[in-house]
mmCIF file of C-alpha atoms in Angstrom:
data_model
loop_
_atom_site.group_PDB
_atom_site.id
_atom_site.type_symbol
_atom_site.label_atom_id
_atom_site.label_comp_id
_atom_site.label_asym_id
_atom_site.label_seq_id
_atom_site.Cartn_x
_atom_site.Cartn_y
_atom_site.Cartn_z
ATOM 1 C CA UNK A 1 174.313 81.352 43.942
ATOM 2 C CA UNK A 2 171.757 84.087 44.708
ATOM 3 C CA UNK A 3 173.289 86.247 47.412
ATOM 4 C CA UNK A 4 171.519 89.626 47.560
ATOM 5 C CA UNK A 5 167.907 90.667 47.961
ATOM 6 C CA UNK A 6 167.713 92.111 44.447
ATOM 7 C CA UNK A 7 169.157 88.940 42.923
ATOM 8 C CA UNK A 8 166.909 86.672 45.000
ATOM 9 C CA UNK A 9 163.739 88.583 44.105
ATOM 10 C CA UNK A 10 162.099 87.627 40.824
ATOM 11 C CA UNK A 11 162.269 90.225 38.052
ATOM 12 C CA UNK A 12 158.487 90.324 37.578
ATOM 13 C CA UNK A 13 157.966 91.117 41.275
ATOM 14 C CA UNK A 14 160.511 93.937 41.209
ATOM 15 C CA UNK A 15 158.882 95.368 38.089
ATOM 16 C CA UNK A 16 155.384 95.121 39.558
ATOM 17 C CA UNK A 17 156.537 96.888 42.712
ATOM 18 C CA UNK A 18 158.173 99.585 40.594
ATOM 19 C CA UNK A 19 154.951 100.083 38.604
ATOM 20 C CA UNK A 20 152.863 100.580 41.758
ATOM 21 C CA UNK A 21 155.402 102.930 43.352
ATOM 22 C CA UNK A 22 155.640 105.012 40.170
ATOM 23 C CA UNK A 23 151.865 105.554 40.098
ATOM 24 C CA UNK A 24 151.801 106.447 43.785
ATOM 25 C CA UNK A 25 154.630 108.955 43.464
ATOM 26 C CA UNK A 26 153.025 110.551 40.408
ATOM 27 C CA UNK A 27 149.911 111.152 42.514
ATOM 28 C CA UNK A 28 151.930 112.290 45.520
ATOM 29 C CA UNK A 29 154.053 114.612 43.401
ATOM 30 C CA UNK A 30 150.954 116.210 41.935
ATOM 31 C CA UNK A 31 149.469 116.798 45.373
ATOM 32 C CA UNK A 32 152.678 118.352 46.692
ATOM 33 C CA UNK A 33 153.069 120.415 43.528
ATOM 34 C CA UNK A 34 149.576 121.863 43.834
ATOM 35 C CA UNK A 35 150.176 122.658 47.497
ATOM 36 C CA UNK A 36 153.457 124.390 46.636
ATOM 37 C CA UNK A 37 151.899 126.375 43.765
ATOM 38 C CA UNK A 38 149.080 127.661 45.969
ATOM 39 C CA UNK A 39 151.616 129.072 48.390
ATOM 40 C CA UNK A 40 153.572 130.726 45.576
ATOM 41 C CA UNK A 41 150.594 131.999 43.578
ATOM 42 C CA UNK A 42 151.038 135.548 44.866
ATOM 43 C CA UNK A 43 154.391 135.980 43.107
ATOM 44 C CA UNK A 44 153.635 135.437 39.380
ATOM 45 C CA UNK A 45 157.095 136.365 38.114
ATOM 46 C CA UNK A 46 158.809 134.089 40.574
ATOM 47 C CA UNK A 47 156.427 131.249 39.675
ATOM 48 C CA UNK A 48 157.191 131.624 35.957
ATOM 49 C CA UNK A 49 160.927 131.572 36.582
ATOM 50 C CA UNK A 50 160.658 128.481 38.736
ATOM 51 C CA UNK A 51 158.637 126.636 36.081
ATOM 52 C CA UNK A 52 161.313 127.273 33.493
ATOM 53 C CA UNK A 53 164.048 125.937 35.714
ATOM 54 C CA UNK A 54 161.843 123.050 36.765
ATOM 55 C CA UNK A 55 161.230 122.052 33.144
ATOM 56 C CA UNK A 56 164.973 121.880 32.496
ATOM 57 C CA UNK A 57 165.426 119.729 35.579
ATOM 58 C CA UNK A 58 162.631 117.402 34.472
ATOM 59 C CA UNK A 59 164.133 116.990 30.997
ATOM 60 C CA UNK A 60 167.554 116.325 32.503
ATOM 61 C CA UNK A 61 166.188 113.639 34.815
ATOM 62 C CA UNK A 62 164.418 111.824 31.992
ATOM 63 C CA UNK A 63 167.575 111.996 29.897
ATOM 64 C CA UNK A 64 169.660 110.598 32.741
ATOM 65 C CA UNK A 65 167.128 107.810 33.285
ATOM 66 C CA UNK A 66 167.260 106.865 29.605
ATOM 67 C CA UNK A 67 171.062 106.835 29.706
ATOM 68 C CA UNK A 68 171.239 104.527 32.746
ATOM 69 C CA UNK A 69 168.546 102.270 31.277
ATOM 70 C CA UNK A 70 170.502 101.941 28.024
ATOM 71 C CA UNK A 71 173.682 101.019 29.919
ATOM 72 C CA UNK A 72 171.848 98.459 32.051
ATOM 73 C CA UNK A 73 170.133 96.883 29.048
ATOM 74 C CA UNK A 74 173.471 96.641 27.254
ATOM 75 C CA UNK A 75 175.060 94.889 30.228
ATOM 76 C CA UNK A 76 172.186 92.402 30.447
ATOM 77 C CA UNK A 77 172.274 91.734 26.723
ATOM 78 C CA UNK A 78 176.009 91.087 26.775
ATOM 79 C CA UNK A 79 175.627 88.614 29.626
ATOM 80 C CA UNK A 80 172.829 86.797 27.813
ATOM 81 C CA UNK A 81 174.906 86.490 24.633
ATOM 82 C CA UNK A 82 178.043 85.355 26.460
ATOM 83 C CA UNK A 83 176.126 82.780 28.513
ATOM 84 C CA UNK A 84 174.531 81.311 25.379
ATOM 85 C CA UNK A 85 177.890 81.164 23.595
ATOM 86 C CA UNK A 86 179.541 79.487 26.577
ATOM 87 C CA UNK A 87 176.823 76.821 26.658
ATOM 88 C CA UNK A 88 177.317 76.086 22.964
ATOM 89 C CA UNK A 89 181.081 75.938 23.483
ATOM 90 C CA UNK A 90 180.634 73.568 26.422
ATOM 91 C CA UNK A 91 178.407 71.302 24.332
ATOM 92 C CA UNK A 92 181.088 71.248 21.619
ATOM 93 C CA UNK A 93 183.829 70.443 24.159
ATOM 94 C CA UNK A 94 181.839 67.598 25.706
ATOM 95 C CA UNK A 95 180.929 66.230 22.276
ATOM 96 C CA UNK A 96 184.573 66.276 21.191
ATOM 97 C CA UNK A 97 185.636 64.376 24.309
ATOM 98 C CA UNK A 98 182.883 61.787 23.788
ATOM 99 C CA UNK A 99 183.959 61.209 20.192
ATOM 100 C CA UNK A 100 187.596 60.797 21.198
ATOM 101 C CA UNK A 101 186.655 57.933 23.489
ATOM 102 C CA UNK A 102 186.199 55.984 20.223
ATOM 103 C CA UNK A 103 190.005 55.959 19.894
ATOM 104 C CA UNK A 104 190.236 53.446 22.732
ATOM 105 C CA UNK A 105 189.565 49.698 22.592
ATOM 106 C CA UNK A 106 185.904 48.723 22.906
ATOM 107 C CA UNK A 107 186.057 47.738 26.581
ATOM 108 C CA UNK A 108 187.637 51.058 27.611
ATOM 109 C CA UNK A 109 185.421 53.003 25.228
ATOM 110 C CA UNK A 110 182.332 51.504 26.871
ATOM 111 C CA UNK A 111 183.466 52.603 30.339
ATOM 112 C CA UNK A 112 184.256 56.095 29.102
ATOM 113 C CA UNK A 113 180.849 56.477 27.487
ATOM 114 C CA UNK A 114 179.049 55.288 30.634
ATOM 115 C CA UNK A 115 180.735 58.035 32.647
ATOM 116 C CA UNK A 116 180.216 60.608 29.901
ATOM 117 C CA UNK A 117 176.508 59.801 29.874
ATOM 118 C CA UNK A 118 176.258 60.444 33.614
ATOM 119 C CA UNK A 119 178.302 63.622 33.209
ATOM 120 C CA UNK A 120 175.999 64.938 30.482
ATOM 121 C CA UNK A 121 172.931 64.242 32.629
ATOM 122 C CA UNK A 122 174.544 66.086 35.531
ATOM 123 C CA UNK A 123 175.324 69.091 33.328
ATOM 124 C CA UNK A 124 171.755 69.139 32.033
ATOM 125 C CA UNK A 125 170.538 69.142 35.639
ATOM 126 C CA UNK A 126 172.691 72.179 36.365
ATOM 127 C CA UNK A 127 170.759 74.119 33.716
ATOM 128 C CA UNK A 128 167.306 72.878 34.749
ATOM 129 C CA UNK A 129 167.329 73.624 38.480
ATOM 130 C CA UNK A 130 166.296 77.281 38.104
ATOM 131 C CA UNK A 131 166.441 79.039 41.487
ATOM 132 C CA UNK A 132 166.751 75.847 43.551
ATOM 133 C CA UNK A 133 170.166 76.455 45.114
ATOM 134 C CA UNK A 134 170.409 73.061 46.827
ATOM 135 C CA UNK A 135 169.719 71.156 43.601
ATOM 136 C CA UNK A 136 172.140 73.417 41.747
ATOM 137 C CA UNK A 137 175.057 72.561 44.011
ATOM 138 C CA UNK A 138 174.095 68.871 44.038
ATOM 139 C CA UNK A 139 174.195 68.830 40.230
ATOM 140 C CA UNK A 140 177.529 70.673 40.266
ATOM 141 C CA UNK A 141 179.014 68.146 42.694
ATOM 142 C CA UNK A 142 177.743 65.260 40.585
ATOM 143 C CA UNK A 143 179.226 66.656 37.393
ATOM 144 C CA UNK A 144 182.528 67.323 39.189
ATOM 145 C CA UNK A 145 182.571 63.726 40.432
ATOM 146 C CA UNK A 146 182.118 62.255 36.962
ATOM 147 C CA UNK A 147 184.567 64.655 35.329
ATOM 148 C CA UNK A 148 187.185 63.635 37.912
ATOM 149 C CA UNK A 149 186.397 59.988 37.269
ATOM 150 C CA UNK A 150 186.781 60.435 33.509
ATOM 151 C CA UNK A 151 190.022 62.385 33.984
ATOM 152 C CA UNK A 152 191.494 59.699 36.235
ATOM 153 C CA UNK A 153 190.664 56.974 33.722
ATOM 154 C CA UNK A 154 192.288 58.983 30.930
ATOM 155 C CA UNK A 155 195.459 59.622 32.939
ATOM 156 C CA UNK A 156 195.648 55.969 33.984
ATOM 157 C CA UNK A 157 195.352 54.925 30.353
ATOM 158 C CA UNK A 158 198.073 57.359 29.282
ATOM 159 C CA UNK A 159 200.839 55.352 31.022
ATOM 160 C CA UNK A 160 199.818 52.032 29.502
ATOM 161 C CA UNK A 161 201.536 50.635 26.412
ATOM 162 C CA UNK A 162 199.858 51.477 23.117
ATOM 163 C CA UNK A 163 197.713 54.247 24.629
ATOM 164 C CA UNK A 164 199.906 57.239 23.755
ATOM 165 C CA UNK A 165 197.992 58.344 20.654
ATOM 166 C CA UNK A 166 194.440 58.129 22.095
ATOM 167 C CA UNK A 167 195.639 59.731 25.337
ATOM 168 C CA UNK A 168 197.252 62.637 23.457
ATOM 169 C CA UNK A 169 193.887 63.247 21.835
ATOM 170 C CA UNK A 170 191.659 62.684 24.853
ATOM 171 C CA UNK A 171 193.475 64.659 27.557
ATOM 172 C CA UNK A 172 193.380 68.062 25.754
ATOM 173 C CA UNK A 173 189.676 67.512 25.055
ATOM 174 C CA UNK A 174 189.021 66.777 28.717
ATOM 175 C CA UNK A 175 191.006 69.864 29.705
ATOM 176 C CA UNK A 176 188.742 72.016 27.547
ATOM 177 C CA UNK A 177 185.611 70.260 28.861
ATOM 178 C CA UNK A 178 186.580 70.883 32.483
ATOM 179 C CA UNK A 179 187.880 74.430 31.976
ATOM 180 C CA UNK A 180 184.701 75.617 30.281
ATOM 181 C CA UNK A 181 182.708 74.812 33.437
ATOM 182 C CA UNK A 182 184.842 77.338 35.326
ATOM 183 C CA UNK A 183 184.249 79.908 32.596
ATOM 184 C CA UNK A 184 180.534 79.302 32.739
ATOM 185 C CA UNK A 185 180.451 79.574 36.526
ATOM 186 C CA UNK A 186 182.315 82.882 36.410
ATOM 187 C CA UNK A 187 179.917 84.191 33.777
ATOM 188 C CA UNK A 188 176.930 83.101 35.847
ATOM 189 C CA UNK A 189 178.214 84.911 38.922
ATOM 190 C CA UNK A 190 178.970 88.080 36.955
ATOM 191 C CA UNK A 191 175.870 90.238 37.167
ATOM 192 C CA UNK A 192 174.706 93.805 36.932
ATOM 193 C CA UNK A 193 175.860 95.526 40.139
ATOM 194 C CA UNK A 194 173.004 96.019 42.578
ATOM 195 C CA UNK A 195 173.799 99.711 42.869
ATOM 196 C CA UNK A 196 173.108 100.212 39.160
ATOM 197 C CA UNK A 197 169.750 98.448 39.433
ATOM 198 C CA UNK A 198 168.899 100.470 42.543
ATOM 199 C CA UNK A 199 169.890 103.695 40.762
ATOM 200 C CA UNK A 200 167.702 102.727 37.805
ATOM 201 C CA UNK A 201 164.710 102.239 40.096
ATOM 202 C CA UNK A 202 165.372 105.494 41.962
ATOM 203 C CA UNK A 203 165.562 107.434 38.699
ATOM 204 C CA UNK A 204 162.345 105.835 37.405
ATOM 205 C CA UNK A 205 160.311 106.776 40.469
ATOM 206 C CA UNK A 206 161.960 110.210 40.673
ATOM 207 C CA UNK A 207 160.972 110.958 37.080
ATOM 208 C CA UNK A 208 157.320 110.118 37.771
ATOM 209 C CA UNK A 209 157.364 112.171 40.967
ATOM 210 C CA UNK A 210 158.833 115.171 39.164
ATOM 211 C CA UNK A 211 156.374 114.778 36.280
ATOM 212 C CA UNK A 212 153.471 114.689 38.747
ATOM 213 C CA UNK A 213 154.893 117.653 40.657
ATOM 214 C CA UNK A 214 155.128 119.736 37.502
ATOM 215 C CA UNK A 215 151.534 119.031 36.369
ATOM 216 C CA UNK A 216 148.945 121.456 37.653
ATOM 217 C CA UNK A 217 145.951 119.169 37.211
ATOM 218 C CA UNK A 218 146.014 115.476 36.362
ATOM 219 C CA UNK A 219 142.779 114.609 34.612
ATOM 220 C CA UNK A 220 141.499 111.141 33.736
ATOM 221 C CA UNK A 221 143.065 111.200 30.270
ATOM 222 C CA UNK A 222 146.349 112.306 31.824
ATOM 223 C CA UNK A 223 146.275 109.271 34.100
ATOM 224 C CA UNK A 224 146.009 107.042 31.046
ATOM 225 C CA UNK A 225 149.286 108.502 29.768
ATOM 226 C CA UNK A 226 150.933 108.220 33.190
ATOM 227 C CA UNK A 227 149.810 104.602 33.624
ATOM 228 C CA UNK A 228 151.017 103.827 30.113
ATOM 229 C CA UNK A 229 154.419 105.360 30.823
ATOM 230 C CA UNK A 230 154.756 103.507 34.128
ATOM 231 C CA UNK A 231 153.671 100.223 32.526
ATOM 232 C CA UNK A 232 156.077 100.628 29.618
ATOM 233 C CA UNK A 233 158.937 101.574 31.946
ATOM 234 C CA UNK A 234 158.280 98.610 34.246
ATOM 235 C CA UNK A 235 158.053 96.268 31.233
ATOM 236 C CA UNK A 236 161.358 97.455 29.761
ATOM 237 C CA UNK A 237 163.066 97.140 33.133
ATOM 238 C CA UNK A 238 161.583 93.653 33.530
ATOM 239 C CA UNK A 239 163.060 92.567 30.197
ATOM 240 C CA UNK A 240 166.368 94.187 31.149
ATOM 241 C CA UNK A 241 166.522 92.243 34.413
ATOM 242 C CA UNK A 242 165.224 89.005 32.906
ATOM 243 C CA UNK A 243 167.800 88.687 30.123
ATOM 244 C CA UNK A 244 170.502 89.239 32.726
ATOM 245 C CA UNK A 245 169.274 86.108 34.539
ATOM 246 C CA UNK A 246 169.611 83.441 31.829
ATOM 247 C CA UNK A 247 168.922 80.481 34.152
ATOM 248 C CA UNK A 248 165.450 81.652 35.211
ATOM 249 C CA UNK A 249 162.587 83.800 34.047
ATOM 250 C CA UNK A 250 160.945 83.931 30.632
ATOM 251 C CA UNK A 251 164.047 84.691 28.569
ATOM 252 C CA UNK A 252 166.487 81.812 28.956
ATOM 253 C CA UNK A 253 169.450 80.589 26.905
ATOM 254 C CA UNK A 254 167.414 77.909 25.116
ATOM 255 C CA UNK A 255 169.791 77.547 22.174
ATOM 256 C CA UNK A 256 172.795 76.831 24.377
ATOM 257 C CA UNK A 257 170.831 74.609 26.751
ATOM 258 C CA UNK A 258 169.361 72.599 23.865
ATOM 259 C CA UNK A 259 172.887 72.041 22.553
ATOM 260 C CA UNK A 260 173.733 70.329 25.858
ATOM 261 C CA UNK A 261 170.504 68.293 25.853
ATOM 262 C CA UNK A 262 171.118 67.107 22.297
ATOM 263 C CA UNK A 263 174.298 65.382 23.475
ATOM 264 C CA UNK A 264 172.020 62.580 24.716
ATOM 265 C CA UNK A 265 171.640 61.510 21.114
ATOM 266 C CA UNK A 266 175.310 60.559 20.975
ATOM 267 C CA UNK A 267 174.669 57.674 23.355
ATOM 268 C CA UNK A 268 171.866 56.264 21.217
ATOM 269 C CA UNK A 269 174.224 55.422 18.389
#
């Protein structure tokens, strides 16, 4: 489920690392900038021209960074919204199938509801495992087992006398219930490309390096601004990464997950 180093690493750790690297490169850029300016101090006209061009480059870099950050945040937000909507849709599909088991005689209905209860618990487990890959695949296998069991019972019932009407209602509901798991899996695997995240990090640290390089002297009050910028940048990038990982982190799809959990109440009736 988590296949690359960026995906495996927690968002808060990536953001903390980015924050530290940004501060270091701001300091390093300032040191290199002062060294470069001392060597060029003899040519005042050339120094002035270089500063003007350097300022344009700095503004362009910050603009490019903001553009990439906006794109990345939009991609993460879209994934968060789609994942939440898919969870709600899955809860609706499962609930519909459970209700349609009431169309069968009591003995068959009871067997259906027993399997549906196990299926719901398995689906809840899929959402609660977090980053535990082994538990995730175990929960997936369990839910697949019970969905196959429910499907087989429905198809077996469809060929029996007097079962045409309930079967015509149940089988489409089961189709939707099973298909939505594939949709959800595809949505879960769809992620922000690693190269975009890497580019975002490179631009962030490049901006701080260039800002430090262009500053003649960084005083204590200047460091407060630099630290504030680095902290704000790391925090925004953390939120951007976190909402793109709806199964872990601080920002999860609680509304959709709660809709699945609330299906337990259907078996208390």
